[in-house]
XYZ file of C-alpha atoms in Angstrom:
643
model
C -4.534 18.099 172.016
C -8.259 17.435 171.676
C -9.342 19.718 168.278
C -9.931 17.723 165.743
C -11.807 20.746 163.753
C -9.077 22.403 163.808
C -6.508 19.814 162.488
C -9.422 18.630 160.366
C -9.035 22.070 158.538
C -6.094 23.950 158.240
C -3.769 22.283 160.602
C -1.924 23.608 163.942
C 1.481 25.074 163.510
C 3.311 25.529 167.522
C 5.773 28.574 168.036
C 7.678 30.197 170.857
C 7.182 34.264 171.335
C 8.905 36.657 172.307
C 7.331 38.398 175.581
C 6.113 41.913 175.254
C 6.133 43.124 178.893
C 3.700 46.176 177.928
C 1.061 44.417 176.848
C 1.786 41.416 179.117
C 1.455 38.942 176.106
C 2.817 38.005 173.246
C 4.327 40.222 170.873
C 2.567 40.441 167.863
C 4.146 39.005 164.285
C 3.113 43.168 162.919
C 6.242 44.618 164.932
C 8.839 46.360 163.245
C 11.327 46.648 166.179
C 12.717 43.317 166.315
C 11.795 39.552 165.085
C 9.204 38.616 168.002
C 9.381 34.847 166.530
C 11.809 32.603 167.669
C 11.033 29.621 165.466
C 7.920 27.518 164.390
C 7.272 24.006 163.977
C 6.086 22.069 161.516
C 2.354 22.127 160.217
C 0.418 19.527 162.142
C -2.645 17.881 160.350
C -5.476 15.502 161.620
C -3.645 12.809 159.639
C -0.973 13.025 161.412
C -1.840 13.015 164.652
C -2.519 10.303 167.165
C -5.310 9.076 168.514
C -5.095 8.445 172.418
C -7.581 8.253 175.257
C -6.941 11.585 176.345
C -7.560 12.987 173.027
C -5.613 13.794 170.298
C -1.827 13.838 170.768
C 0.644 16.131 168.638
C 4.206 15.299 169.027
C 5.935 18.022 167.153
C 9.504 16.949 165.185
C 10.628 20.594 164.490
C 13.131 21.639 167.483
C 13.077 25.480 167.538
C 16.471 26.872 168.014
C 18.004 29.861 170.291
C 20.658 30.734 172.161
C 20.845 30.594 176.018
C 21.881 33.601 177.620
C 22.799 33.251 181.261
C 23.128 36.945 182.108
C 19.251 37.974 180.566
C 16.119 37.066 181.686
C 14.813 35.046 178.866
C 11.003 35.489 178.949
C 8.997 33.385 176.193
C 5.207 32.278 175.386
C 4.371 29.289 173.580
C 1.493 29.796 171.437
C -0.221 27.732 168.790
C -1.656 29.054 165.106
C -4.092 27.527 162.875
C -2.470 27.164 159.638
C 1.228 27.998 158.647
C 2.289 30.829 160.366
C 2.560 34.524 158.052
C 3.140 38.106 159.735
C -0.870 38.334 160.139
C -1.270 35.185 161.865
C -3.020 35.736 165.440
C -2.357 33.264 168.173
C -5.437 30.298 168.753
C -4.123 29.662 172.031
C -1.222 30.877 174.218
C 0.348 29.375 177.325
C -1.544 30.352 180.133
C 1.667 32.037 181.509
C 4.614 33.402 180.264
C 7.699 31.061 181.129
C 12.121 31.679 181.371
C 14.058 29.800 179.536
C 15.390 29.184 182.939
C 12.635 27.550 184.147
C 13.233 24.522 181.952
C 16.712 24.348 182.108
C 17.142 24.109 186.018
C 14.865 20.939 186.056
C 16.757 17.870 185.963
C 15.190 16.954 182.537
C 15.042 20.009 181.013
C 10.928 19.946 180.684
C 8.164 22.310 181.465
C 4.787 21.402 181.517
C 1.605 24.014 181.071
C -1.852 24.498 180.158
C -2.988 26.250 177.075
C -5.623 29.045 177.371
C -8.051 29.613 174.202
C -7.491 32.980 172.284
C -9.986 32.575 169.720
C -13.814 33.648 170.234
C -15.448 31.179 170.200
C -12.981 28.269 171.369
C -12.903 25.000 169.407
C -13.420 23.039 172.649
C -15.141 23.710 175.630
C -13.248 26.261 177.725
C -13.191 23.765 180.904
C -11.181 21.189 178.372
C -7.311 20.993 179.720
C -4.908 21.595 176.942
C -1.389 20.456 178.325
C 1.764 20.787 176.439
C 5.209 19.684 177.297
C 8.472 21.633 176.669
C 11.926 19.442 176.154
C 14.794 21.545 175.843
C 18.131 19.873 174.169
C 21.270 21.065 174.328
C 22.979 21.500 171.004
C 26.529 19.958 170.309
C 26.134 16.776 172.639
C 26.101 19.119 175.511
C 29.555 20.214 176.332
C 31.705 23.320 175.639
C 35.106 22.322 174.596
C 37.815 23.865 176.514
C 41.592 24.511 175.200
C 44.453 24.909 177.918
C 47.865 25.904 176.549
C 51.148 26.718 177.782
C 53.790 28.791 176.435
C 57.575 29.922 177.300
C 59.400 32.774 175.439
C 63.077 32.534 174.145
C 65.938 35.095 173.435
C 63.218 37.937 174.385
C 64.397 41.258 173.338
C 65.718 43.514 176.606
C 63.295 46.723 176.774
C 64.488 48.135 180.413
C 67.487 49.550 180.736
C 68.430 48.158 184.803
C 67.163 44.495 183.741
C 65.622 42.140 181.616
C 62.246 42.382 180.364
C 58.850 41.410 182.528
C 57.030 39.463 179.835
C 53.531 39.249 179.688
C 50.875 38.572 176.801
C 47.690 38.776 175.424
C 45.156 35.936 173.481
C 43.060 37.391 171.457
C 40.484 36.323 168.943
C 40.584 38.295 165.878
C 37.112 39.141 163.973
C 36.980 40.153 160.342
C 35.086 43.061 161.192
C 32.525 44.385 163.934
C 29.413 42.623 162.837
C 30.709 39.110 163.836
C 31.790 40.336 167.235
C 29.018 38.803 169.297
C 27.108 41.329 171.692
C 28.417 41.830 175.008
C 32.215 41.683 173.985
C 34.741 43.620 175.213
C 37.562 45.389 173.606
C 40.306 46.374 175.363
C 42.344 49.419 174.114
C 45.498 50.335 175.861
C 47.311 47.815 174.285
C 45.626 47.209 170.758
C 48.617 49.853 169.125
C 50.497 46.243 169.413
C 48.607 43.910 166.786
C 47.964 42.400 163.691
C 44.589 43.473 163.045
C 43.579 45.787 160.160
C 41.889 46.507 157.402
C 38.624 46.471 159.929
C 39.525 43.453 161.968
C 38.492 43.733 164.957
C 40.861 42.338 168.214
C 39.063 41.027 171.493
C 41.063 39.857 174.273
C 40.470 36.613 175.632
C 43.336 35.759 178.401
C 46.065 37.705 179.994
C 48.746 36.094 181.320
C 51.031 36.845 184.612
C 54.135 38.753 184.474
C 57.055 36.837 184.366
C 59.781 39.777 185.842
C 63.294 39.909 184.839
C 63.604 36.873 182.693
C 65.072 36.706 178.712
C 63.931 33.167 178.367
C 60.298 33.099 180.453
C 57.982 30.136 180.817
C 54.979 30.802 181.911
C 52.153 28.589 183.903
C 48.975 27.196 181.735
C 46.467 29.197 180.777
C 43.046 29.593 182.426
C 40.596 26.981 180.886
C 39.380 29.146 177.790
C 36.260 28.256 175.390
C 37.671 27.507 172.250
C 34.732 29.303 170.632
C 35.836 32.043 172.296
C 39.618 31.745 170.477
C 38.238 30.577 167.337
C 34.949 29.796 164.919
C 34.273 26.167 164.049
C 36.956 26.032 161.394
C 40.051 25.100 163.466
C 42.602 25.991 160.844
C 41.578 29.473 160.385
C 44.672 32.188 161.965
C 42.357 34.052 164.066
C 43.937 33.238 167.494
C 46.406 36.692 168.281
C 49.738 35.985 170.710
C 50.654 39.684 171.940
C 53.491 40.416 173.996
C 54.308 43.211 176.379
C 56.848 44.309 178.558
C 55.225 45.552 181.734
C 56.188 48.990 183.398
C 54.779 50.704 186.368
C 51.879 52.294 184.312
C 49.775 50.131 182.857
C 49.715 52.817 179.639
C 53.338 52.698 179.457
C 53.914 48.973 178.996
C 56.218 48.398 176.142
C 55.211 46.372 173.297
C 56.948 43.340 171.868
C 55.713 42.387 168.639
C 53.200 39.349 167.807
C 52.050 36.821 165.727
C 48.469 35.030 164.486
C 48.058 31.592 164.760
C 45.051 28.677 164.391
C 43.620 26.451 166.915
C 45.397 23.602 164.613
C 48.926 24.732 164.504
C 48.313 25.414 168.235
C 47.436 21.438 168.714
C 50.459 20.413 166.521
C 53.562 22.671 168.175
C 54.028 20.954 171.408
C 55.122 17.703 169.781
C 56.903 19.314 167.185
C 58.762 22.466 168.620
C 61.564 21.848 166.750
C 59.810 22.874 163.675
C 57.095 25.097 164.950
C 58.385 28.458 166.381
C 56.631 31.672 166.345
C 58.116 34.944 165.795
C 57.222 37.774 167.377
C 57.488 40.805 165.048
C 55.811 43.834 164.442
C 56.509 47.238 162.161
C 59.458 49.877 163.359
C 57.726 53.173 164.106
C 60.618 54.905 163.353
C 62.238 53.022 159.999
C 58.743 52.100 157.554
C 59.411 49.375 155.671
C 61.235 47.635 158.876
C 60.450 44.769 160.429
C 61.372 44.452 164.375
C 61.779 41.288 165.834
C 61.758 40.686 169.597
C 62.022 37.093 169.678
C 60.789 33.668 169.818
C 57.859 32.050 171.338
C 57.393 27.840 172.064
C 53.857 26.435 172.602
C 54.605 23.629 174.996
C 51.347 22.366 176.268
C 47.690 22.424 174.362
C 44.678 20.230 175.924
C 41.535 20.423 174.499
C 38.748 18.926 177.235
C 35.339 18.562 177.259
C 33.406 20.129 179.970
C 29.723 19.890 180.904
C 27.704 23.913 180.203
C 25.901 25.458 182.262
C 22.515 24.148 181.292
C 24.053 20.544 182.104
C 25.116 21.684 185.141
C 21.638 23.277 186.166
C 20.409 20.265 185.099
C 22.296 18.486 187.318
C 20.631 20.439 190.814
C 23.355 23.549 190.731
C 22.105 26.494 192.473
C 23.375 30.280 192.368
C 23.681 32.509 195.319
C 24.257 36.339 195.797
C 25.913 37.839 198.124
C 26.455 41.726 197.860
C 28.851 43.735 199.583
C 28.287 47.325 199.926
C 31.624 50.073 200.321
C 30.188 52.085 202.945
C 34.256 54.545 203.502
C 33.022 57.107 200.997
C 33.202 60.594 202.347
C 30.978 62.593 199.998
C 28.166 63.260 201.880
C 25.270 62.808 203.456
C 22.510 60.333 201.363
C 20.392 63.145 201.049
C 22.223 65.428 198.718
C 22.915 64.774 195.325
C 26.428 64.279 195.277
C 26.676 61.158 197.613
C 27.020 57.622 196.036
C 24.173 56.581 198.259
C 22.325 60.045 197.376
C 17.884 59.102 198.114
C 15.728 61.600 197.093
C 12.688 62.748 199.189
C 10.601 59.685 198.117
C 13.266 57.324 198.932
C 12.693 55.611 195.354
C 15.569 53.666 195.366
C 15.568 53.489 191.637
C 17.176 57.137 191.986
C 20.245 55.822 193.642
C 22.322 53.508 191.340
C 23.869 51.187 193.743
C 20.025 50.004 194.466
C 19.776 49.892 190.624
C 22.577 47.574 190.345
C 21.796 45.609 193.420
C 17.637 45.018 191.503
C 19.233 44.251 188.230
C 21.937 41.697 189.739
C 19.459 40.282 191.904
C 16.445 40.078 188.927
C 18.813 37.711 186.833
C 20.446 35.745 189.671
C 17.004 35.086 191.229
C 16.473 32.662 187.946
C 18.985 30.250 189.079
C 18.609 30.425 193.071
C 17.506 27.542 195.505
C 13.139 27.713 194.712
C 13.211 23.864 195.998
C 12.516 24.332 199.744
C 14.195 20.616 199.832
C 17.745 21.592 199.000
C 18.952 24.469 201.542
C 22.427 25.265 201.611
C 24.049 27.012 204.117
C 23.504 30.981 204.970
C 26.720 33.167 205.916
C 26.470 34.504 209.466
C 28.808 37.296 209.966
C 29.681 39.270 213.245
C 31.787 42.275 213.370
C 34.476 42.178 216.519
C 36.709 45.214 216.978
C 39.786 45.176 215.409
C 38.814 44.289 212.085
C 38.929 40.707 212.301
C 36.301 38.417 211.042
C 34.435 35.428 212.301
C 31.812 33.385 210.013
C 29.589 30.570 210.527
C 27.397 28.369 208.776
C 24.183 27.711 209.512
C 21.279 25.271 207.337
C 18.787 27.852 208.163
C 15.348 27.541 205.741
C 14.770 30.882 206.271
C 17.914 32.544 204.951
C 17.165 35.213 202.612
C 18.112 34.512 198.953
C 19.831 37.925 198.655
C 22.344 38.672 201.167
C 23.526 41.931 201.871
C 26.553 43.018 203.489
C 28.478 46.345 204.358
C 32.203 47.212 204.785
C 34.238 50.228 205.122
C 31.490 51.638 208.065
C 30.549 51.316 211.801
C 26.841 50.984 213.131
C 26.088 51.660 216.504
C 28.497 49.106 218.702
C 29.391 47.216 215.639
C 32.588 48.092 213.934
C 34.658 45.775 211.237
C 35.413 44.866 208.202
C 32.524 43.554 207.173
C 29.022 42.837 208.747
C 26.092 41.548 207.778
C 23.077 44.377 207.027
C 19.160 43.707 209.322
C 17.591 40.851 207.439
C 14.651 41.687 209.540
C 14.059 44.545 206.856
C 11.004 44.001 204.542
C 9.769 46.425 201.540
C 7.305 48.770 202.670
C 4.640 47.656 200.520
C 2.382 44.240 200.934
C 5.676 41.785 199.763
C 3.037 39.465 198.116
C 2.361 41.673 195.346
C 5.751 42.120 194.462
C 6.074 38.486 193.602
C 7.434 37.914 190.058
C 6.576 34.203 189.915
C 3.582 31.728 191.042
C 3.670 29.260 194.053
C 4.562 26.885 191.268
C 7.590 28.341 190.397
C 6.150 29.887 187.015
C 6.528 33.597 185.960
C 3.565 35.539 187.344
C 2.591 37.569 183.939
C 0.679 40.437 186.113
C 3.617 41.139 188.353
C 6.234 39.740 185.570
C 8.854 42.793 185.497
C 8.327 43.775 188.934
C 11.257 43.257 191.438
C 10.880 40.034 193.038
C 10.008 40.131 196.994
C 13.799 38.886 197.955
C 15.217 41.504 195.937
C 12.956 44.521 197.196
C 13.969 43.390 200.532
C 17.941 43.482 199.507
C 17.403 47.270 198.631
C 15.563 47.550 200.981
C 18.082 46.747 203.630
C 20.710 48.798 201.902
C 18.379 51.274 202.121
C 17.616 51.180 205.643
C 21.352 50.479 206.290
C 22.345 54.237 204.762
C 20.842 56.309 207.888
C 22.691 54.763 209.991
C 26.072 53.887 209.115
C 29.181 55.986 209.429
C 32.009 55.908 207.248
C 35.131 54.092 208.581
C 37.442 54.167 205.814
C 40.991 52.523 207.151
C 38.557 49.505 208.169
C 38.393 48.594 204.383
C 39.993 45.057 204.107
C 39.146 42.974 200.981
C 41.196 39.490 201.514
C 39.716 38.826 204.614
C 36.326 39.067 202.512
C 37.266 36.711 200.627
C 38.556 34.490 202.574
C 35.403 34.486 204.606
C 33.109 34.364 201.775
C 35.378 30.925 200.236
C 35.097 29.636 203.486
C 31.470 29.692 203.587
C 31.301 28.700 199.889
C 33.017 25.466 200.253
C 30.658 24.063 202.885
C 27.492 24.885 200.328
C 29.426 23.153 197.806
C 27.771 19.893 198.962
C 24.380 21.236 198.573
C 25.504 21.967 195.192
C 25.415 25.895 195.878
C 27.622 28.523 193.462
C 27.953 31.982 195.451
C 28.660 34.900 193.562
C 30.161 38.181 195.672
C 29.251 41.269 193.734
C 31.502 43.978 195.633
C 30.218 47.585 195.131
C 33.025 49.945 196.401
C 34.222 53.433 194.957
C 37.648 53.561 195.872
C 40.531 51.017 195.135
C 41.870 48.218 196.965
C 44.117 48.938 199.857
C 45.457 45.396 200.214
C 46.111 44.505 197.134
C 48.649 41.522 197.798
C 46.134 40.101 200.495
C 43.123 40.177 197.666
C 45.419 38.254 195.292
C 46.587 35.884 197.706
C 42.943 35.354 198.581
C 42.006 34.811 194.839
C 44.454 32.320 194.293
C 43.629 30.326 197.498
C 39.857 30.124 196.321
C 40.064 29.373 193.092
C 38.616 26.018 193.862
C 35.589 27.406 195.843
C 32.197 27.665 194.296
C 32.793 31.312 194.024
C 33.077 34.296 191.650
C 33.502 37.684 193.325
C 32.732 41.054 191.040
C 33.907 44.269 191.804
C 32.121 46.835 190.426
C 33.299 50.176 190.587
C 30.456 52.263 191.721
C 31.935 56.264 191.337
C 34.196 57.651 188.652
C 37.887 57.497 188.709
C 40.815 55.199 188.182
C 40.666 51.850 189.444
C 44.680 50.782 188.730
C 45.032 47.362 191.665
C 41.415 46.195 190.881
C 41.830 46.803 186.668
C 44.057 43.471 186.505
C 41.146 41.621 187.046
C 39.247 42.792 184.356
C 39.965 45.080 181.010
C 42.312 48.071 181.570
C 40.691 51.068 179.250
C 37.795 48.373 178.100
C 35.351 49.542 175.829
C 32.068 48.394 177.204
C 28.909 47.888 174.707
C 26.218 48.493 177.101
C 22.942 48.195 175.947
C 20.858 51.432 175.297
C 16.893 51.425 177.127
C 15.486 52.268 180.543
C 13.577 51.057 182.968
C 10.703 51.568 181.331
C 11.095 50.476 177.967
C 12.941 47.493 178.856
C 11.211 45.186 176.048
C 14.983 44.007 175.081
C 15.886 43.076 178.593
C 13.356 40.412 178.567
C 13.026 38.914 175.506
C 15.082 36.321 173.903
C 18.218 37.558 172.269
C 20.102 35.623 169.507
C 23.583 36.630 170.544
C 25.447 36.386 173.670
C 28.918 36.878 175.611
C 28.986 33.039 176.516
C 31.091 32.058 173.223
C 33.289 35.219 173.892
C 33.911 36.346 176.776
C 37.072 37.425 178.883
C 38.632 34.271 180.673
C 40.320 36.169 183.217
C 43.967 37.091 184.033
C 46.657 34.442 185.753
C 47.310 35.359 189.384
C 50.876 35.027 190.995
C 51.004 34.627 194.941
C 52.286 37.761 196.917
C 54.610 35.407 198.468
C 55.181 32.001 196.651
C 55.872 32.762 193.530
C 55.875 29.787 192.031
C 51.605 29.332 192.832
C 49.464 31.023 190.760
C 45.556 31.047 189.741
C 44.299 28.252 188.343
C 41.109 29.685 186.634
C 39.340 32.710 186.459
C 36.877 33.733 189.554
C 37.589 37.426 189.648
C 36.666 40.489 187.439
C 36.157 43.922 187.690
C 33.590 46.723 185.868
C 34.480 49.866 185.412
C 31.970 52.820 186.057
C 29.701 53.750 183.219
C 28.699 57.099 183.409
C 25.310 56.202 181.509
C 24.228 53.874 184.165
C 21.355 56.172 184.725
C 20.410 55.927 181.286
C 20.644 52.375 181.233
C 18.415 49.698 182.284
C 18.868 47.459 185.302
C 18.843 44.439 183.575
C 21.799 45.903 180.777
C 23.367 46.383 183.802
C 23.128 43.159 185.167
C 23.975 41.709 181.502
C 27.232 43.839 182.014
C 28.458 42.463 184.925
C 27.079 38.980 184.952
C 28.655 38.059 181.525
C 31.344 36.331 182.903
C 29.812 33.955 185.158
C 29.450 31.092 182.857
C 32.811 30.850 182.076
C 33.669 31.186 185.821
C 31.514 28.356 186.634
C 32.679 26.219 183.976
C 36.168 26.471 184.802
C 35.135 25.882 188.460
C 33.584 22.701 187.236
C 36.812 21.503 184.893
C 39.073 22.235 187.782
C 37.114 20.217 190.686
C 36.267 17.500 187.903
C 33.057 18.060 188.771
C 30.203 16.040 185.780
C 26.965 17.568 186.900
């Protein structure tokens, strides 16, 4: 950087900013509301910089540290200070544009290159002068997430039906001393948590849930899902903070009988399986009825535990991974017309789709998944084609179109016109009513436009769009609701983008529960090693009990507060996230064979928040997108699959 008055004088200290969407700049270091910092460098002097042809170069040996969060829209600007940096220090000279931490992480060296622009009247150098910087982005810990499989088989299991023997299932959880170390975005599940060890303000977060295991005294049951051991434990491996809950399932999901547990650590967890003999776990837990007593309800073996190193995210980004998303629209709901209030597609007047929540979701979604799609015209993957024949039935095809849209849409549960089916494919000829290149969010370049930054991206208007469109003319066709055939058409599809290095994630929006719930299962389990994640979101309120497996019975869901319009939060760089945390996802048994079952987690299900309203998009989004990391991960671990 050619200033040598500058680093003559006080020196040049480099920092990344938070992004203030309001003023479209930096936010300033005089903010109360949150830290708008996220770390400095080192203060640079003339002495210690080098002298080149091109000027003077600074190469910076501070790394600023943050955390990556896949499900926000991490918006920063670099900016540089003269002198060390205090809370009245005003930026010298910002990136010309705002950047996502995105940006840098989905090129295949993890570096971003920009220009500077001059903040200070009068610049140090003349204002034609290019100022170039260059971003490297590390990944912290060698670049991995360590993954822990274990298995674990029950013996001498206490009968709690009267007809038969117990249908064993259990619960991991990862118990926090108290609610300010549970990282944001957790979720707490609370229809079982009168059956465990926590107290005294601990706080229990479910990690796993395993499959029933019916009628059996002495169950074994199949490995777990692939689960983060950050998300079991801290760094400190011999810390009891991993939970074992057990439960006897009934036909309510309220009613299921509890069977005691115990707390264990990551280390005793590594030692049991070669040493069984010696470590057993009891499961125990107070008598409600006699204080004092102690109920036991037997004994528990841990037979297998693996930890393996996996490539994150970021590596995998790095390595040319894409994201897709597909969204599938429940179209069966009777309650009325879009125009008046009470429908689930309800539009006012204006047709500002922002008043219908479904478009909401679909903008927030589509915002954060936009981040990670296919920008490189060079590396198309293939588009699903979808016709609707009568009957139901399903036909796909897949096609290396260039002009697919990067949002597809889709609608089930409806007939339009002469087509009728399960599921079909909404107009893609449907644009945004306004001029789509002023809705772009980002430059030709791939860099965030800062005067349309927060503004819905051109593919996504045209997704709600579509949906919008699609509401005037569709009819409601209920008993043509199928969800495995979905599935199966969307894995099918998935697999042959898999060489183009193409994740798909199905976001299903439907207000009414599944009515092939064995089909759906078996459809789970069969893609389990497709590049897909499907999320059902329950869009109306109401009990959910076949789609609730998949994700937190009676969950507790810490949804960020905001709108819209004050969506500051949504943007900016957090310093805690659901990665290290979240849910891994429930073990699947096939409808038929009993003895196949899931081998990782690709489904989940949100309930309906009844402040979704209130709530930004982009919380939204957060909400429901939490989980993909840990989906694609174990994707990755089970197709052995490096970068």
């Amino acid at each position: 950087i050619n200033v040598p008055s500058i680093l003559a004088g006080a020196g040049i200290t480099a920092a990344i900013l938070r992004y203030d969407p309001l003023t479209q700049g930096p936010c300033l270091l005089t903010t109360t509301k949150f830290n708008p910092l996220v770390g400095i460098t080192e203060l640079y002097r003339k002495d210690n910089a080098t002298n080149n042809p091109l000027g003077i170069m600074i190469k910076y040996k501070s790394d600023i540290q943050t955390k990556f969060l896949f499900e926000r829209r991490q918006v920063a600007i670099f900016a540089l200070f003269e002198g060390p940096v205090t809370t009245s220090s005003v930026p010298i000279a910002t990136s010309s544009q705002p950047f996502y931490i995105s940006d840098i992480l989905l090129s295949r060296r993890h570096t971003k290159n920009f220009e500077l622009k001059w903040t200070m009247d009068p610049a140090p150098m003349p204002v034609s002068s290019r100022v170039k910087v260059t971003l490297v982005a590390t990944e912290l810990g060698g670049g991995g997430v360590d993954y822990i499989t274990l298995q674990f088989k029950g013996q001498q299991m206490k009968k709690m039906d009267y007809f038969s023997q117990s249908d064993c299932f259990y619960f991991l959880r990862r118990i926090y001393a108290n609610k300010s170390l549970v990282p944001l975005g957790a979720k707490q599940e609370t229809k079982h948590n009168d059956n465990s060890s926590a107290k005294g303000g601990e706080v229990p977060i479910t990690v796993y849930r395993s499959a029933v295991i019916d009628d059996c005294a002495n169950p074994e049951w199949c490995p777990t899902n692939a689960i983060p051991v950050m998300a079991l434990s801290g760094p400190d491996y011999s810390q009891p903070c991993v939970e074992f809950a057990c439960f006897d399932e009934d036909t309510f999901p309220k009613s299921d009988d509890p069977m005691g547990y115990f707390r264990v650590s990551i280390k005793d967890l590594l030692f049991a399986p070669k040493n069984q003999d010696t470590m057993k776990f009891f499961l125990t837990a107070p008598s409600k009825s006699t204080p004092g007593k102690i109920k036991q309800f037997g004994t528990i073996f841990c037979t297998q535990a693996e930890i393996v190193r996996m490539p994150s995210p970021i590596g995998l980004f790095g390595g040319g991974w894409r994201m897709k998303l597909a969204v599938a629209v429940d179209f069966s709901s009777q309650s009325g017309p879009y125009t008046q209030r009470t429908s689930l597609h309800y539009l006012s007047d204006s047709r500002d789709p922002r008043k219908n929540n479904i478009a909401k979701l679909i903008t927030g979604v589509g915002e954060v998944l936009h981040c990670y799609s296919n920008s490189n015209p060079g590396h198309q993957a293939p588009s699903l084609n979808l016709s609707a024949t009568t009957g139901g039935s399903l036909s796909n095809s897949a096609t290396e179109g260039t002009n697919a849209p990067d949002i597809s849409v889709y609608a089930f549960g409806a007939t339009s016109g002469a087509s009728a089916g399960s599921l079909f494919e909404l107009s893609t000829e449907a644009r945004p009513r306004s001029n789509t290149n002023t809705n772009a969010s980002f430059n030709g370049d791939g860099s965030v436009n800062s005067s349309k930054l927060g503004v819905t991206p051109s593919s996504v208007s045209a997704a709600v769009e579509r949906y919008s469109n699609a509401i005037t003319s569709l009819t409601p066709a209920p008993k043509s609701r199928a969800f495995g055939p979905m599935v199966d058409t969307f894995a099918a599809v998935a697999r042959k983008a898999q060489s183009n290095k193409q994740y798909t994630v199905l976001v299903v929006l439907t207000d009414g529960d599944v009515p092939d719930a064995g089909a759906l299962q078996d459809a789970l389990i069969n893609a389990d090693t497709a590049p897909l994640s499907v999320i059902f979101v329950g869009v109306s309120p109401g009990e959910y009990p076949k789609l609730s497996k998949y994700g937190l019975a009676g969950q507790e869901s810490k949804v960020l507060g905001g709108n819209d319009d004050d969506d500051v939060n949504s943007y900016t760089l957090q310093q805690s996230g659901t990665l290290s945390c979240h849910y891994s996802g429930v073990t699947l048994k096939h409808s038929q064979d009993h003895t196949r079952h899931s081998r990782r987690s690709i489904a989940e299900f949100n309930s309906y928040y009844p402040n979704w309203t209130r709530t930004s998009r982009l919380d939204i989004a957060a909400e429901i997108l939490g989980g993909i990391p840990s989906h694609f991960m174990q994707f990755a671990l089970l197709n052995s699959i490096k970068q």
